[in-house]
mmCIF file of C-alpha atoms in Angstrom:
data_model
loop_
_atom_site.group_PDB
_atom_site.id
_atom_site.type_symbol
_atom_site.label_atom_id
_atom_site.label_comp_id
_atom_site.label_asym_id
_atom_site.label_seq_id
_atom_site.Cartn_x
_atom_site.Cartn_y
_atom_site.Cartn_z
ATOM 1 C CA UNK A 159 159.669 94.852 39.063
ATOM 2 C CA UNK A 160 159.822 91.915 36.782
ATOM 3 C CA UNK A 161 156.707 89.967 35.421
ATOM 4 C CA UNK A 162 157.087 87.210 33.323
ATOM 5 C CA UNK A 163 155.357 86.685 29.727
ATOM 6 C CA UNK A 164 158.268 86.153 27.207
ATOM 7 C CA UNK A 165 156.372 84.973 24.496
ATOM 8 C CA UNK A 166 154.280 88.096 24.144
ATOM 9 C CA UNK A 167 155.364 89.606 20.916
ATOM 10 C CA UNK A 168 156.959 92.840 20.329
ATOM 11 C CA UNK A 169 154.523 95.718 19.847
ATOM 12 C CA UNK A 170 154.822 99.214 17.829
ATOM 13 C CA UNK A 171 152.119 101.456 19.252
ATOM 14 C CA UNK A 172 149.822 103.319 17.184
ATOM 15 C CA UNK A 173 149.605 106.689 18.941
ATOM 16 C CA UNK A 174 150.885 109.263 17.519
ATOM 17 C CA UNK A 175 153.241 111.319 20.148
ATOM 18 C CA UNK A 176 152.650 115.358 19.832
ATOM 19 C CA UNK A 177 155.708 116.079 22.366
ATOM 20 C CA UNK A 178 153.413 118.079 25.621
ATOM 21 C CA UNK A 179 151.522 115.259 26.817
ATOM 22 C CA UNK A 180 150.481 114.983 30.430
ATOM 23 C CA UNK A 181 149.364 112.005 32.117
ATOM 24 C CA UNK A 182 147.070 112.586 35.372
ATOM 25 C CA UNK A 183 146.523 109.571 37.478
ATOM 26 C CA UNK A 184 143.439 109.978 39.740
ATOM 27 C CA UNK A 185 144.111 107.804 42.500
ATOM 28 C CA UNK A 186 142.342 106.788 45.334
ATOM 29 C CA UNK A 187 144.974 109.194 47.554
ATOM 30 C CA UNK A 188 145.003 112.101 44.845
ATOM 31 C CA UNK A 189 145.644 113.297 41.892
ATOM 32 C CA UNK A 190 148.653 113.065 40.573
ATOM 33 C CA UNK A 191 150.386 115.100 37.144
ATOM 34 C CA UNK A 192 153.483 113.962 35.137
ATOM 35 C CA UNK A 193 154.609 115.757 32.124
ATOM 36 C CA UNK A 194 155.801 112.609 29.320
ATOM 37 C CA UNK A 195 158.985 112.493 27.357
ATOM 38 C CA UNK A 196 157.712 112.003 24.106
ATOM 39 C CA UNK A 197 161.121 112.947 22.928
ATOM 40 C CA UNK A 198 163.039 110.477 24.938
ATOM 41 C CA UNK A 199 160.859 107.795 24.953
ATOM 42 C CA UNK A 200 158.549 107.396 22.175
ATOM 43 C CA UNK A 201 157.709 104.260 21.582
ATOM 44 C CA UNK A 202 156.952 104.064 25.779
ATOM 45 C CA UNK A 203 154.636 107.392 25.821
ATOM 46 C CA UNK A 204 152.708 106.007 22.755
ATOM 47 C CA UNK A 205 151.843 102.698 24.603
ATOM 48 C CA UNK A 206 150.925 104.862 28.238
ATOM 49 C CA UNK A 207 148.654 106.801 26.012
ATOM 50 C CA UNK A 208 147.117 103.929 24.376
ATOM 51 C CA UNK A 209 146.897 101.916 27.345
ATOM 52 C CA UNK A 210 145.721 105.283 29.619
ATOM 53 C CA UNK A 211 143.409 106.432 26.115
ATOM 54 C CA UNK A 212 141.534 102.908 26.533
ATOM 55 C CA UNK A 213 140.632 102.361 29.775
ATOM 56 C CA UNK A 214 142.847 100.027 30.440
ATOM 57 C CA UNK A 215 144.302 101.266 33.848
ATOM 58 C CA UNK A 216 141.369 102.250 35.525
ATOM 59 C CA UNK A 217 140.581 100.119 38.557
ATOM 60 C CA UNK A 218 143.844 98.796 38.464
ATOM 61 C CA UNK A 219 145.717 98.617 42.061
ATOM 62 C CA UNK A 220 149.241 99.510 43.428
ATOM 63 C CA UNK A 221 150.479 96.252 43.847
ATOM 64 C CA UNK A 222 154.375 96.801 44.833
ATOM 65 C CA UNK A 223 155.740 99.595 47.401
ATOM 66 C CA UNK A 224 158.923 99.382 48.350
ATOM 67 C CA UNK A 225 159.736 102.110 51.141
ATOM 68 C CA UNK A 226 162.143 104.569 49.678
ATOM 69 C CA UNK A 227 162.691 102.676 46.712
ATOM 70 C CA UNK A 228 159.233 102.575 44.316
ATOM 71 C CA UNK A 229 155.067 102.401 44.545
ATOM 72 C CA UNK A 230 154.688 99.899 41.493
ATOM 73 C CA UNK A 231 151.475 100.023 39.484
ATOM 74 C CA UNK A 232 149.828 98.854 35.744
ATOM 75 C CA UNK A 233 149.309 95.027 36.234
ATOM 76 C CA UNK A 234 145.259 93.699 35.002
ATOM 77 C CA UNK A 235 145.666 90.290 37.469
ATOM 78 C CA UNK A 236 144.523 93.413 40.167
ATOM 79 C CA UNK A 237 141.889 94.164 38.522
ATOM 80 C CA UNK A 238 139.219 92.314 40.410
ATOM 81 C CA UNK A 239 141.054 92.155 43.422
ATOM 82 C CA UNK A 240 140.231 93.810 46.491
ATOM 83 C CA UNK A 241 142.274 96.672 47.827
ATOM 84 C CA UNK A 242 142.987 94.648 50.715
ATOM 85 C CA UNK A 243 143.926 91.152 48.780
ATOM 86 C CA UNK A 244 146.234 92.985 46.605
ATOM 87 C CA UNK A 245 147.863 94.915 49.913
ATOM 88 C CA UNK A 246 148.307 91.381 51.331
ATOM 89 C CA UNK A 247 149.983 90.392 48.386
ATOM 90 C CA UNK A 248 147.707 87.766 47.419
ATOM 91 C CA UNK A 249 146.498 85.528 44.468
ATOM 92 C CA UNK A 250 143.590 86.732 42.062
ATOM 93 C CA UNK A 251 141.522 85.167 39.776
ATOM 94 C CA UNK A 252 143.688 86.525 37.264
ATOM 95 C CA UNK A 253 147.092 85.550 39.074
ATOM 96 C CA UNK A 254 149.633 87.057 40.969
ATOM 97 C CA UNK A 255 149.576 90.604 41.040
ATOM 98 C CA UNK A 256 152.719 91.565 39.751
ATOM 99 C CA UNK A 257 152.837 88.830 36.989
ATOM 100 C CA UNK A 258 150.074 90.558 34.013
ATOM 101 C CA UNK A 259 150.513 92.737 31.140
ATOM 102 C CA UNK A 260 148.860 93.998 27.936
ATOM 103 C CA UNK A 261 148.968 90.869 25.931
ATOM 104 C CA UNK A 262 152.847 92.100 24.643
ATOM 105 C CA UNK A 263 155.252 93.893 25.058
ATOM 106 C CA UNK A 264 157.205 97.234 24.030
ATOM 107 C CA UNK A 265 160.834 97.411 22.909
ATOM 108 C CA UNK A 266 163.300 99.149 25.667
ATOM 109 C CA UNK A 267 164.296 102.743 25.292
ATOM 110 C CA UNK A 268 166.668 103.171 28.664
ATOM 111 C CA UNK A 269 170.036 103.028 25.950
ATOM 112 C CA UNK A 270 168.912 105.550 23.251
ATOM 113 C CA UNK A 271 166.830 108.224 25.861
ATOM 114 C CA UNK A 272 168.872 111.215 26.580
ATOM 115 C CA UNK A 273 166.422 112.036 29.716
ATOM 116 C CA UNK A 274 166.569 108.230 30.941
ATOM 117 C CA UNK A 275 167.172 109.574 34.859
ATOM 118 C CA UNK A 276 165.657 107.877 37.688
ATOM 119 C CA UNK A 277 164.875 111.370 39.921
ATOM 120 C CA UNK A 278 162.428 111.647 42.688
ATOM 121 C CA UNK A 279 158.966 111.499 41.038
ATOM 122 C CA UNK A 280 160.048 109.658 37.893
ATOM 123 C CA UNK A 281 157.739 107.821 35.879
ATOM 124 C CA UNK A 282 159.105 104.433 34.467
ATOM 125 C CA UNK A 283 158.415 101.271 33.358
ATOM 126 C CA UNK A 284 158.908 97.838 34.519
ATOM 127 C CA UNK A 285 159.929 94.926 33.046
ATOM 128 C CA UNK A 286 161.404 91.082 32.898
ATOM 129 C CA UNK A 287 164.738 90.206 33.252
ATOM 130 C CA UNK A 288 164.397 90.704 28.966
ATOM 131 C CA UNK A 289 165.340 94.284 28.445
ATOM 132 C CA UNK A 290 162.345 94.416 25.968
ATOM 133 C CA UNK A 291 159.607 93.022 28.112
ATOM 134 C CA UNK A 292 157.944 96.333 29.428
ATOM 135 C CA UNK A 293 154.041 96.219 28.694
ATOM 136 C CA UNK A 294 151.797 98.428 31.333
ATOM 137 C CA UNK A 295 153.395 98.124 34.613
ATOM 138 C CA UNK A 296 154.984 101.590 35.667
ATOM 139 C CA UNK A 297 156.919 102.476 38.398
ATOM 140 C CA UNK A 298 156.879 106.214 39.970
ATOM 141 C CA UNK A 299 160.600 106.745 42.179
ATOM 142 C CA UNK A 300 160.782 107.481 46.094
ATOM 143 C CA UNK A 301 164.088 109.514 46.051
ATOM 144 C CA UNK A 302 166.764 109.291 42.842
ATOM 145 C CA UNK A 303 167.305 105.644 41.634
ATOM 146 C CA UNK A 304 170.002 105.918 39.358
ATOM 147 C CA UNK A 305 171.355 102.619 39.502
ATOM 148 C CA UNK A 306 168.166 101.231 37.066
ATOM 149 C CA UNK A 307 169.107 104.160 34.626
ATOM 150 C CA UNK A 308 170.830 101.187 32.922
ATOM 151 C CA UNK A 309 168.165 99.382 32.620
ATOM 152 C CA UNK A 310 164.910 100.466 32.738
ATOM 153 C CA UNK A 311 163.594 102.998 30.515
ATOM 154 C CA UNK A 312 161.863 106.826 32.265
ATOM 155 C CA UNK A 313 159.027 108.446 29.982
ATOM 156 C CA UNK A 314 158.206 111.360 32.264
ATOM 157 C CA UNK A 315 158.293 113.203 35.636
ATOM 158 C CA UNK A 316 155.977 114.274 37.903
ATOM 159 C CA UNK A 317 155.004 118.001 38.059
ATOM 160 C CA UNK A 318 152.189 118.066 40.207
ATOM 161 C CA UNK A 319 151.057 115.702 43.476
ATOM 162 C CA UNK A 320 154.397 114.116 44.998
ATOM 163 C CA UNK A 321 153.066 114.723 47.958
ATOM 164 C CA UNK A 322 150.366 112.097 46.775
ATOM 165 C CA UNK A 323 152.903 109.447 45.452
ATOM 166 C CA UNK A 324 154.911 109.407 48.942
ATOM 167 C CA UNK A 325 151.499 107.988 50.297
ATOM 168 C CA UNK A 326 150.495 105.394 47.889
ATOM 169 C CA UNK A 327 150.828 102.063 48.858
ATOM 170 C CA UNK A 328 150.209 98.343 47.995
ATOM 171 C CA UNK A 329 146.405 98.418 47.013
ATOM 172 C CA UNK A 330 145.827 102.045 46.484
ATOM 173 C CA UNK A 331 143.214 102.067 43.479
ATOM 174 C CA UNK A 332 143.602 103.902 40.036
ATOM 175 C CA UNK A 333 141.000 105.398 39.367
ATOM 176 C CA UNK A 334 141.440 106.440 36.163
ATOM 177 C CA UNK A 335 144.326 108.441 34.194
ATOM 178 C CA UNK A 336 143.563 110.537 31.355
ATOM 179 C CA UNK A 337 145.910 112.384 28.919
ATOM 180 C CA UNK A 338 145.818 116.024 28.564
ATOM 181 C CA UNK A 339 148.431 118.063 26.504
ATOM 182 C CA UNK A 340 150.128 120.898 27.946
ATOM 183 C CA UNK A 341 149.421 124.724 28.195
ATOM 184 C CA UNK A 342 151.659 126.478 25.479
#
């Protein structure tokens, strides 16, 4: 789950969390629904959103499945790489898939978030070997991971479209995810 750009400064994101946001990913295998823990995990839900708000993951690829362990997604260098390039786990033009971010990074939230539980279906993101190196790449969990509760910081859970994660793999397209807020 690591990807490397150290330098990248520390970012404060400018969205404004309301608490009932929902993030649907529109993959190329479904749809898929996760509620965000805005409470838990500011600073991480304002950045999805911001990220998510802008455009910035659509067309991006699955670039990381590990079988029982995670489907990896969020990195630009797959971006204008084929489905089938970014399966094999090649090079792009941009570089390794794997290796790209936002241009920064986020501050980690895994030590102060109450809800920071790796279950089946959790949303989380990944990082460098720097505990505050998280930028866009996100991680959704195949089965409980609790051993990177310690170390990797959950902003939400899916609700809706497991069934979708548990077939994603390496060079699966995102379409698009858009935020909606919940139903009261």
């Amino acid at each position: 789950m690591a990807f490397g750009f150290y330098q990248d400064p520390l970012y404060t994101p400018e969205y404004q969390v309301i608490g009932d946001e929902v993030a649907v990913l529109d993959t190329s295998k479904g749809v898929v629904r996760v509620t965000l823990d805005g409470a838990g995990a500011p600073i991480h839900v304002a950045n999805f959103c911001e990220l998510a708000g802008s455009g910035f993951y659509d067309g991006l690829k699955f670039h990381r499945y590990v079988p029982g362990f995670v489907i990896q997604g969020g990195c630009p260098n797959t971006r204008d790489m084929s489905p089938e390039d970014v399966a094999r786990g090649g090079m792009g033009p941009d570089g390794r898939p794997g290796t790209g971010g936002p241009g920064y990074r986020i501050h980690e939230e895994f030590s102060s978030n109450p809800n920071n539980s790796h279950e089946d279906g959790a949303l989380a993101m990944a990082r460098s070997a720097d505990p505050n190196s998280a930028g866009s790449q996100f991680y959704f969990c195949l089965g409980p991971q609790h051993g990177l509760d310690s170390g990797y910081t959950v902003f939400g859970q899916t609700v809706e479209g497991m069934d979708v994660i548990s077939q994603l793999r390496a060079g699966d397209v995102i379409n698009s995810i858009r935020i909606e807020h919940a139903q009261a």
